[in-house]
Amino acid sequence: MSILNKVKNYREEERRLRWEGTFADYLEIIRDKPEVAQTAHSRVFNMIKDSGIEKKDGKKVYEFFSDEIFGLEEAIERLVEEYFHPAAKRLDVRKRILLLMGPVSGGKSTIVSLLKRGLEEFSRTDAGAVYAIKGCPMHEDPLHLIPQHLREEFFEEFGIRIEGNLSPLNTMRLEQDYNGKIEDVIIERIFFSEDKRVGIGTFSPSDPKSQDIADLTGSIDFSTIAEFGSESDPRAYRFDGELNKANRGMMEFQEILKSDEKFLWHLLSLTQEGNFKAGRFALISADELIVAHTNESEYRSFIANKKNEALHSRIIVMPIPYNLRVSEEEKIYEKMIKGSDMAHVHIAPRALRVAAIFSILTRLKESKKQGIDLVKKMRLYDGENVEGFNKIDLEELQKEYSDEGMNGIDPRYVINRISSTIIRKEVPSINALDVLRSLKDGLEQHPSISKEDKEKYINYIAVARKEYDEIAKKEVQKAFVYSYEESAKSLMNNYLDNVEAFCNKNKLRDPLTGEEMNPDEKLMRSIEEQIGISENAKKAFREEILIRLSAFARKGQRFDYNSHERLREAIQKKLFADLKDVVKITTSSQTPDESQLKKVNEVIARLIDEYGYNSTSANELLRYVGSLLNR
């Protein structure tokens, strides 16, 4: 379908969704669907909930955020469960400004943008439909038309609580245009749009000397005073401030802590009392979520100032730290690259992972727990198995520091350095070493990194390089194994036969000669030693394997190559060790013979077809691994 047809269909869909009727008609709608009359906070919560919730490792994963926010499941769960959910239930938390606080490029703005875009789409669904008094610049809630003395009876009949008073403009229109008959007031369905300033507002403070409070609350239209005769006539007032336009939805307050006090006190009144002062009118009711964001240093300065105590007590601070998982950090870089003009450049596999390893190391704090260094901690955080540590250890590590992830290298720095690498190298392919080199060079020019941190970060680049060396060797050695999976399965089955015979004190029968043999101790030890199983521990390890084998058989399941993680690792390492000399000779030979050349071409083809390399990066990888193995 062409883009113009899609635009046309969207226009027709919006036309189909439009609705207009009297207040009496609107009451019939909310009688059938009371959720239509939900508050702004409730609408945001339901929007998030309706997108789907999954359980992952005992944590809630909200689908609404999952395509854009990576590695922040705990922060998002806290945001939804401690703010949006209770606020949706009209608990006191909704009377607070939501302040997202965290380091630069940590995802704060992305969360706010997702909420805005989400509300725009949600208002076009049945579950998120929003209705307002037609012609009202603040798209006022129609239920404000119900007089105060009848609201208790209305609640008993409809089960809907009404908060807020009819605005001065609609009070006048009710009398003049409808003769006080609320049942005749025209109601329309509205669709949130930041561009059209309907239900979504954004305020960014500028120079306090020049910024006018009218940007928030609207202003008098002096050209109409002669017509209407008074500044207190609501028709002579422009209800076009951000607080007016964001009514029924949400308003983003950027750099809130840099704002002048007069702006912040309006927000206090709005969040606490649900109204604000504008012009020469009574307080104007508004129902909106106020969300702001700031960094940690500004927030600390803000709370240190005693003058801000009243405001501080009316703010809920949600920390949004950096992601601390390598695999999720890779996804962040992939997303940023996809949205850039770099998408056509071939970035060799593992290049982004190595950059992610460096970034995560800069964000982690040294553990006080014995036997845990930063690399082990990084692996545990990423869901990897680390010998000697379990899930309880991971939970203890995560509780050790409440502010972990609030400092370190930000994703934008990494993407900037990758961009620099692409431009400097002037080839359509970059590898992990190019990225590490660029990250290191960039530290010299980074103005906000202290000398002490710079030294630490250079050390982390060395650690990331070491990690990459192991990854690269495994990648090449794996590619060198012809029919790798078959070789691994065959070796594992041989090992299992020997383990079974050893534990049951049986003999094995040679498949060719038929003679009985003792279990092959040399073979078993050559595999077990790959993962550090000592002579004293071999019996316990073999018995554990046999127990696992029996458990699978009882359940009618097949024990295969992936059924025991440590055994799989041992098999891989044994295969790699056997191939090491072949890889060494083949990759380092200046004048490879025909068979070596054939082997190299097979490996390059496998790296391209199965591992995502191109010919340039595959050749670079082979040369590098050859040099590593020859050291």
XYZ file of C-alpha atoms in Angstrom:
631
model
C 0.000 0.000 0.000
C 1.393 3.414 -0.926
C 2.109 5.994 1.747
C -0.641 8.264 0.427
C -3.204 5.468 0.736
C -2.070 4.863 4.309
C -2.494 8.564 5.103
C -5.944 8.466 3.527
C -6.917 5.373 5.554
C -5.683 7.019 8.760
C -7.775 10.117 7.964
C -10.845 7.987 7.275
C -10.310 6.009 10.490
C -10.132 9.238 12.502
C -13.314 10.447 10.794
C -15.019 7.161 11.701
C -13.945 7.493 15.340
C -15.241 11.040 15.683
C -18.369 11.425 17.788
C -20.553 14.373 18.700
C -23.705 14.464 20.771
C -25.420 16.131 23.701
C -24.447 15.738 27.350
C -27.518 13.507 27.697
C -26.079 11.212 24.978
C -22.709 11.230 26.735
C -24.325 10.040 29.981
C -25.611 6.979 28.118
C -22.059 6.230 26.952
C -20.595 6.337 30.465
C -23.539 4.355 31.842
C -22.454 1.487 29.525
C -18.710 2.154 29.793
C -17.824 3.955 33.073
C -14.093 3.641 32.228
C -14.558 6.445 29.658
C -14.699 8.871 32.594
C -11.302 7.814 33.990
C -8.751 10.300 35.317
C -5.538 11.221 33.495
C -3.430 9.009 35.803
C -5.820 6.104 35.377
C -5.673 6.506 31.586
C -1.869 6.323 31.613
C -1.863 3.224 33.848
C -4.485 1.413 31.754
C -2.582 2.282 28.579
C 0.544 0.605 30.015
C -1.381 -2.367 31.434
C -3.360 -3.011 28.227
C -0.123 -3.344 26.231
C 0.607 -6.550 28.157
C 2.596 -7.688 31.192
C 4.968 -10.663 31.246
C 6.779 -12.374 34.116
C 10.507 -12.803 33.531
C 12.825 -14.112 36.255
C 10.233 -13.174 38.860
C 10.011 -9.585 37.594
C 7.217 -7.872 35.675
C 8.085 -6.839 32.136
C 5.764 -4.200 30.674
C 5.420 -4.666 26.910
C 4.608 -0.959 26.526
C 8.273 -0.095 27.202
C 10.039 -3.276 26.055
C 10.813 -2.276 22.435
C 12.487 0.999 23.411
C 13.797 0.691 26.979
C 16.384 -2.012 27.653
C 17.721 -3.374 30.934
C 15.583 -1.135 33.163
C 12.857 -3.623 34.092
C 13.218 -2.979 37.834
C 13.086 0.822 37.441
C 10.055 0.539 35.131
C 8.273 -1.869 37.491
C 8.873 0.541 40.379
C 7.589 3.448 38.271
C 4.381 1.602 37.344
C 3.703 -0.112 40.676
C 4.706 2.720 43.008
C 3.376 5.658 41.014
C 1.007 4.961 38.108
C -0.921 2.104 39.726
C -1.731 3.817 43.067
C -2.292 7.141 41.252
C -4.840 5.394 39.016
C -6.679 4.293 42.182
C -6.933 7.969 43.271
C -4.483 7.451 46.139
C -2.541 10.454 47.391
C 0.470 9.678 45.203
C -1.357 11.230 42.224
C -1.029 14.592 43.986
C 2.713 14.534 43.405
C 4.901 15.677 40.540
C 6.617 12.650 39.007
C 10.341 13.397 38.725
C 12.530 10.985 36.745
C 16.072 11.382 38.038
C 19.115 9.788 36.477
C 22.292 10.192 34.437
C 22.412 11.624 30.912
C 21.254 9.339 28.089
C 19.834 6.902 30.625
C 16.336 6.683 29.140
C 14.392 9.416 31.004
C 13.380 11.348 27.882
C 12.620 8.117 26.049
C 10.191 7.072 28.806
C 8.409 10.448 28.600
C 8.258 10.300 24.783
C 6.809 6.789 24.952
C 4.099 7.982 27.353
C 3.234 10.889 25.036
C 3.132 8.806 21.846
C 1.291 6.064 23.710
C -1.424 8.458 24.890
C -1.890 9.760 21.343
C -2.503 6.224 20.092
C -4.498 5.132 23.161
C -6.970 8.030 22.755
C -7.864 6.504 19.355
C -8.897 3.179 20.919
C -12.180 2.249 22.600
C -10.418 1.686 25.949
C -8.707 5.092 25.831
C -11.515 7.211 24.319
C -11.653 10.786 25.668
C -14.682 13.105 25.485
C -14.752 16.869 26.121
C -17.068 19.871 26.033
C -17.035 20.984 22.398
C -15.314 24.299 21.710
C -13.485 24.351 25.042
C -9.794 25.336 24.618
C -8.992 23.165 27.656
C -11.078 20.174 26.361
C -12.827 20.128 29.729
C -14.303 17.005 31.303
C -18.073 16.992 30.527
C -18.849 15.742 34.047
C -17.876 19.156 35.425
C -21.334 20.206 34.181
C -22.950 18.212 37.001
C -23.708 20.671 39.867
C -21.878 20.125 43.161
C -25.061 19.330 45.143
C -25.930 16.421 42.802
C -22.526 14.770 42.629
C -23.103 12.370 45.522
C -26.302 11.122 43.897
C -24.487 10.874 40.572
C -21.842 8.656 42.221
C -24.522 6.398 43.682
C -26.150 6.000 40.255
C -23.086 5.781 37.979
C -20.298 4.739 40.359
C -18.116 7.601 39.037
C -16.532 10.258 41.238
C -16.410 13.809 39.855
C -13.544 16.102 40.761
C -13.078 19.704 39.706
C -15.322 22.650 38.873
C -16.619 23.991 35.587
C -14.197 26.507 34.092
C -15.146 30.229 33.914
C -15.483 30.082 30.112
C -17.808 27.049 30.126
C -19.821 28.487 33.042
C -20.519 31.541 30.884
C -21.239 29.439 27.769
C -23.643 27.207 29.722
C -25.702 30.254 30.683
C -25.481 32.218 27.436
C -25.515 29.464 24.774
C -27.562 26.733 26.494
C -29.767 28.685 28.945
C -28.364 26.633 31.812
C -29.552 23.314 30.299
C -26.622 20.974 30.851
C -28.358 18.158 28.977
C -28.106 20.173 25.737
C -24.381 21.007 25.953
C -22.556 19.566 22.941
C -19.885 16.963 23.749
C -17.292 15.636 21.291
C -14.674 12.911 21.213
C -11.135 14.295 21.163
C -7.801 12.755 20.171
C -4.624 13.585 22.042
C -1.908 15.202 19.962
C 1.228 16.991 21.073
C 1.507 18.735 17.684
C -2.065 20.048 17.879
C -1.701 20.778 21.606
C -4.558 18.542 22.687
C -4.062 16.742 26.003
C -0.256 16.771 25.792
C 1.947 19.728 26.681
C 5.669 20.396 26.991
C 7.268 23.208 28.950
C 10.948 24.061 28.803
C 12.257 26.900 31.000
C 14.399 29.600 29.418
C 15.917 32.769 30.880
C 13.897 33.519 34.077
C 14.039 37.250 33.272
C 12.306 36.854 29.914
C 10.021 33.850 30.441
C 6.395 34.723 31.097
C 4.062 32.765 33.382
C 1.564 33.048 30.499
C 3.496 30.214 28.824
C 2.048 28.008 31.543
C -1.348 29.489 32.353
C -2.455 31.486 29.294
C -2.884 35.246 28.977
C -5.303 38.130 28.369
C -6.099 38.889 24.743
C -5.960 42.711 24.920
C -7.440 43.059 21.426
C -10.780 41.720 22.715
C -11.114 43.872 25.863
C -12.882 46.637 23.937
C -15.368 44.049 22.667
C -16.004 42.274 25.979
C -15.427 45.242 28.284
C -13.368 43.593 31.039
C -10.173 41.662 31.651
C -12.162 39.317 33.900
C -14.443 38.262 31.030
C -13.323 34.686 30.179
C -13.869 35.384 26.468
C -11.059 37.951 26.687
C -8.615 35.336 27.943
C -6.464 32.961 25.900
C -6.548 29.570 27.627
C -3.495 28.506 25.639
C -0.789 27.907 28.264
C 0.791 24.459 28.569
C -1.238 23.669 31.704
C -4.449 24.546 29.836
C -3.628 22.480 26.778
C -2.319 19.446 28.702
C -5.610 19.086 30.607
C -6.968 15.495 30.571
C -3.568 14.103 29.589
C 0.024 14.830 30.587
C 2.552 17.622 30.632
C 6.298 17.214 30.398
C 8.198 19.787 32.421
C 11.765 19.772 31.102
C 14.647 20.791 33.392
C 12.137 21.472 36.167
C 14.754 22.301 38.801
C 16.149 25.138 36.682
C 12.771 26.880 36.647
C 11.912 30.076 38.457
C 9.954 29.591 41.713
C 6.794 31.262 40.342
C 6.457 28.454 37.780
C 6.948 25.710 40.339
C 4.300 27.059 42.749
C 1.678 26.787 39.992
C 2.592 23.123 39.641
C 2.227 22.634 43.401
C -1.311 23.948 43.362
C -2.187 21.864 40.308
C -0.853 18.565 41.639
C -2.021 19.026 45.236
C -5.404 20.688 44.719
C -6.146 19.858 41.091
C -6.367 23.510 40.068
C -4.263 26.573 39.218
C -4.702 30.355 39.117
C -4.982 32.124 35.772
C -5.931 35.743 35.120
C -8.688 37.363 37.155
C -10.689 34.165 37.583
C -11.474 31.702 40.282
C -9.168 28.675 40.421
C -9.289 26.645 37.211
C -9.572 22.854 37.563
C -7.270 20.623 35.552
C -6.625 16.884 35.534
C -3.192 16.011 34.210
C -0.082 14.039 34.947
C 2.951 16.284 35.496
C 6.171 14.479 34.657
C 9.612 16.071 34.855
C 13.199 14.876 34.560
C 16.573 15.975 35.855
C 20.059 14.673 36.605
C 21.352 13.648 40.024
C 23.688 16.608 40.677
C 20.912 19.150 40.028
C 18.547 17.182 42.242
C 21.066 17.086 45.110
C 21.543 20.866 44.856
C 17.770 21.319 44.822
C 17.094 19.338 48.002
C 20.038 20.987 49.780
C 18.251 24.340 49.442
C 15.898 24.797 52.447
C 13.654 27.111 50.404
C 12.590 24.084 48.332
C 11.327 21.932 51.225
C 7.616 22.450 50.436
C 8.130 21.550 46.802
C 10.350 18.602 47.639
C 7.607 16.982 49.741
C 5.255 17.191 46.736
C 7.615 15.432 44.336
C 7.968 11.685 43.871
C 11.477 10.880 42.688
C 11.933 7.800 40.515
C 15.605 6.926 39.913
C 16.279 5.885 36.311
C 19.816 4.439 36.358
C 21.897 3.172 33.457
C 21.295 -0.369 32.277
C 23.712 -2.832 33.916
C 23.354 -5.834 31.576
C 25.732 -6.331 28.647
C 23.194 -8.061 26.379
C 20.646 -5.257 26.931
C 23.300 -2.589 26.318
C 23.966 -4.171 22.915
C 20.272 -3.712 22.082
C 20.521 -0.011 22.984
C 23.402 0.447 20.517
C 21.591 -1.542 17.829
C 18.523 0.664 18.245
C 20.587 3.867 18.088
C 22.479 2.683 14.988
C 19.254 1.600 13.260
C 17.859 5.103 13.724
C 20.983 6.753 12.292
C 22.626 7.089 8.880
C 25.135 4.423 9.921
C 22.731 1.526 9.364
C 24.411 0.614 6.020
C 27.837 0.142 7.645
C 28.811 -3.449 8.502
C 29.617 -3.655 12.192
C 31.312 -6.988 12.838
C 29.633 -9.366 15.296
C 30.843 -8.871 18.894
C 31.983 -5.280 18.205
C 28.930 -3.858 19.988
C 29.232 -6.480 22.718
C 32.795 -5.418 23.489
C 31.680 -1.764 23.649
C 28.849 -2.861 25.972
C 31.292 -4.739 28.235
C 33.363 -1.562 28.599
C 30.289 0.599 29.304
C 28.878 -1.765 31.938
C 32.241 -2.065 33.733
C 32.338 1.747 34.122
C 28.880 1.686 35.747
C 29.397 -1.142 38.231
C 30.686 -0.699 41.762
C 33.263 -3.011 43.320
C 31.536 -5.605 45.504
C 32.490 -6.182 49.119
C 31.581 -9.841 48.655
C 34.596 -12.158 48.675
C 35.563 -13.742 45.371
C 33.564 -11.321 43.218
C 35.468 -9.068 40.855
C 33.829 -6.673 38.386
C 33.941 -9.159 35.493
C 32.208 -11.876 37.520
C 29.671 -9.339 38.743
C 29.042 -8.205 35.152
C 28.466 -11.808 34.069
C 26.100 -12.549 36.962
C 24.116 -9.393 36.182
C 23.821 -10.536 32.567
C 22.320 -13.885 33.591
C 25.451 -15.969 32.987
C 26.424 -18.851 35.265
C 29.494 -18.105 37.348
C 30.975 -21.063 39.201
C 30.496 -20.840 42.952
C 27.701 -18.256 42.814
C 23.929 -18.587 42.565
C 20.717 -16.553 42.356
C 20.854 -15.607 46.049
C 24.349 -14.162 45.549
C 23.020 -12.137 42.604
C 20.175 -10.722 44.714
C 22.646 -9.777 47.453
C 24.881 -8.034 44.913
C 21.946 -6.044 43.534
C 21.015 -4.851 47.028
C 24.579 -3.879 47.927
C 24.392 -0.360 46.428
C 21.164 1.615 46.001
C 22.811 4.070 43.579
C 24.617 1.592 41.299
C 24.259 2.586 37.670
C 23.920 6.308 38.342
C 27.423 6.970 37.000
C 29.610 5.723 34.183
C 29.875 5.962 30.402
C 26.625 6.828 28.612
C 25.377 5.134 25.401
C 25.661 8.354 23.387
C 29.417 8.484 24.004
C 29.793 4.946 22.619
C 27.712 5.710 19.519
C 29.676 8.945 18.959
C 32.932 6.969 19.066
C 31.561 4.318 16.690
C 30.527 7.127 14.318
C 34.014 8.587 14.582
C 35.516 5.178 13.756
C 33.358 4.807 10.634
C 34.248 8.266 9.352
C 37.969 7.906 10.105
C 38.338 4.388 8.713
C 36.437 5.234 5.516
C 35.478 1.593 4.890
C 32.021 0.034 5.076
C 33.092 -2.331 7.898
C 34.407 -1.908 11.450
C 35.385 -4.510 14.041
C 35.669 -4.779 17.823
C 39.290 -3.590 17.907
C 38.394 -0.461 15.902
C 35.656 0.309 18.438
C 37.898 -0.257 21.485
C 40.637 1.899 19.966
C 38.150 4.709 19.318
C 36.681 4.461 22.842
C 40.170 4.815 24.289
C 41.083 7.780 22.042
C 37.843 9.541 22.967
C 38.617 9.454 26.700
C 41.418 11.956 26.130
C 38.931 14.466 24.697
C 36.092 13.821 27.186
C 35.807 17.018 29.271
C 33.765 15.649 32.178
C 35.900 12.605 33.039
C 38.328 13.101 35.931
C 41.953 11.960 35.686
C 41.276 9.195 38.209
C 38.237 7.907 36.262
C 40.188 8.134 32.994
C 42.822 5.741 34.366
C 40.120 3.367 35.570
C 38.338 3.497 32.210
C 41.533 2.767 30.266
C 41.948 -0.301 32.490
C 38.362 -1.344 31.682
C 39.159 -1.084 27.962
C 42.043 -3.513 28.576
C 39.632 -5.858 30.401
C 37.132 -5.592 27.528
C 39.973 -6.391 25.083
C 40.832 -9.479 27.138
C 37.194 -10.578 27.060
C 37.135 -10.042 23.306
C 40.284 -12.156 22.853
C 38.464 -15.125 24.420
C 35.294 -14.459 22.399
C 37.299 -14.197 19.134
C 39.239 -17.410 19.771
C 36.025 -19.313 20.526
C 34.325 -17.901 17.447
C 37.130 -18.953 15.093
C 37.733 -22.313 16.713
C 34.016 -23.053 16.570
C 33.964 -22.146 12.867
C 36.976 -24.454 12.278
C 35.078 -27.470 13.582
C 33.398 -29.133 10.627
C 29.828 -30.117 11.593
C 30.511 -28.648 15.039
C 27.264 -29.815 16.623
C 27.742 -33.374 15.347
C 31.313 -33.509 16.666
C 30.157 -32.152 20.038
C 27.272 -34.633 20.306
C 29.495 -37.543 19.386
C 32.109 -36.557 22.001
C 29.412 -36.060 24.639
C 27.787 -39.459 23.979
C 31.203 -41.107 24.254
C 31.781 -39.315 27.571
C 28.325 -40.308 28.908
C 28.891 -43.984 28.031
C 32.158 -43.924 29.970
C 30.634 -42.059 32.948
C 27.760 -44.552 33.150
C 30.177 -47.472 33.113
C 32.428 -45.789 35.712
C 29.568 -45.031 38.159
C 27.960 -48.486 37.778
C 31.371 -50.226 37.935
C 30.702 -51.817 34.538
C 32.877 -52.402 31.489
C 32.342 -51.050 27.967
C 32.264 -53.159 24.806
C 34.419 -52.105 21.849
C 31.983 -51.588 18.909
C 34.544 -52.978 16.401
C 36.246 -55.879 18.177
C 33.510 -56.678 20.712
C 36.036 -57.008 23.545
C 35.312 -55.578 26.991
C 37.220 -52.456 28.117
C 37.527 -50.390 31.266
C 36.002 -46.851 31.160
C 38.392 -44.464 29.372
C 39.735 -42.450 32.306
C 42.036 -40.420 30.059
C 39.114 -39.269 27.867
C 36.908 -38.373 30.859
C 39.655 -36.403 32.584
C 40.594 -34.571 29.364
C 37.032 -33.231 29.231
C 36.557 -32.572 32.978
C 39.829 -30.678 33.305
C 38.548 -28.118 30.779
C 36.199 -26.737 33.455
C 38.525 -27.171 36.428
C 37.129 -30.434 37.881
C 39.883 -31.698 40.185
C 40.895 -35.348 40.659
C 39.130 -35.350 44.039
C 35.929 -33.842 42.601
C 35.652 -36.044 39.493
C 33.561 -38.799 41.169
C 30.966 -36.290 42.497
C 30.762 -34.568 39.097
C 30.236 -37.875 37.245
C 27.561 -38.969 39.714
C 25.794 -35.617 39.285
C 25.778 -36.171 35.497
C 24.358 -39.680 35.951
C 21.608 -38.410 38.283
C 20.676 -35.765 35.706
C 20.676 -38.445 32.976
C 18.318 -40.660 35.039
C 15.996 -37.711 35.819
C 15.616 -36.986 32.110
C 14.949 -40.682 31.350
C 12.235 -40.872 34.066
C 10.424 -37.906 32.523
C 10.677 -39.464 29.068
C 12.982 -36.655 27.933
C 16.178 -36.992 25.918
C 19.401 -35.804 27.559
C 21.178 -33.880 24.828
C 24.116 -31.582 24.221
C 22.357 -28.573 25.838
C 20.962 -30.383 28.899
C 23.893 -29.652 31.239
C 25.539 -26.264 30.879
C 28.880 -27.091 32.493
C 29.239 -30.319 30.549
C 28.464 -28.465 27.319
C 31.159 -25.898 28.174
C 33.664 -28.709 28.868
C 32.875 -30.426 25.547
C 33.308 -27.133 23.665
C 36.633 -26.389 25.342
C 37.907 -29.925 24.663
C 37.054 -29.622 20.969
C 38.682 -26.196 20.822
C 41.815 -27.435 22.589
C 42.165 -30.319 20.092
C 41.872 -27.845 17.203
C 44.176 -25.175 18.556
C 47.265 -26.256 16.609
C 45.318 -26.568 13.350
C 43.907 -23.042 13.765
C 47.341 -21.683 14.686
C 49.097 -23.100 11.640
C 46.336 -22.260 9.181
C 45.789 -18.646 10.230
C 49.426 -17.677 10.650
C 50.953 -19.299 7.575
C 52.344 -16.703 5.163
C 52.237 -19.151 2.253
C 49.447 -21.618 3.058
C 49.397 -24.822 1.036
C 46.308 -25.845 -0.926
C 44.681 -27.789 1.937
C 45.290 -24.927 4.387
C 43.881 -22.414 1.900
C 40.809 -24.587 1.428
C 40.348 -24.756 5.197
C 40.681 -20.957 5.541
C 38.110 -20.386 2.779
C 35.721 -22.851 4.449
C 36.071 -21.028 7.771
C 35.543 -17.597 6.160
C 32.450 -18.921 4.378
C 31.118 -20.291 7.680
C 31.813 -17.004 9.507
C 29.918 -15.143 6.780
C 26.994 -17.575 6.394
C 26.437 -18.589 10.002
C 27.949 -15.894 12.207
C 27.081 -12.617 10.465
C 30.563 -11.473 9.326
C 31.359 -10.066 5.901
C 34.516 -10.998 3.978
C 36.507 -8.031 5.372
C 35.626 -8.607 9.038
C 35.995 -12.407 8.719
C 39.531 -12.057 7.340
C 40.416 -9.494 10.038
C 39.118 -11.867 12.721
C 41.156 -14.793 11.394
C 44.365 -12.767 11.238
C 43.820 -11.451 14.773
C 43.112 -14.883 16.272
C 46.140 -16.302 14.466
C 48.321 -13.642 16.099
C 46.768 -14.391 19.521
C 47.424 -18.121 19.259
C 51.020 -17.555 18.157
C 51.905 -15.381 21.137
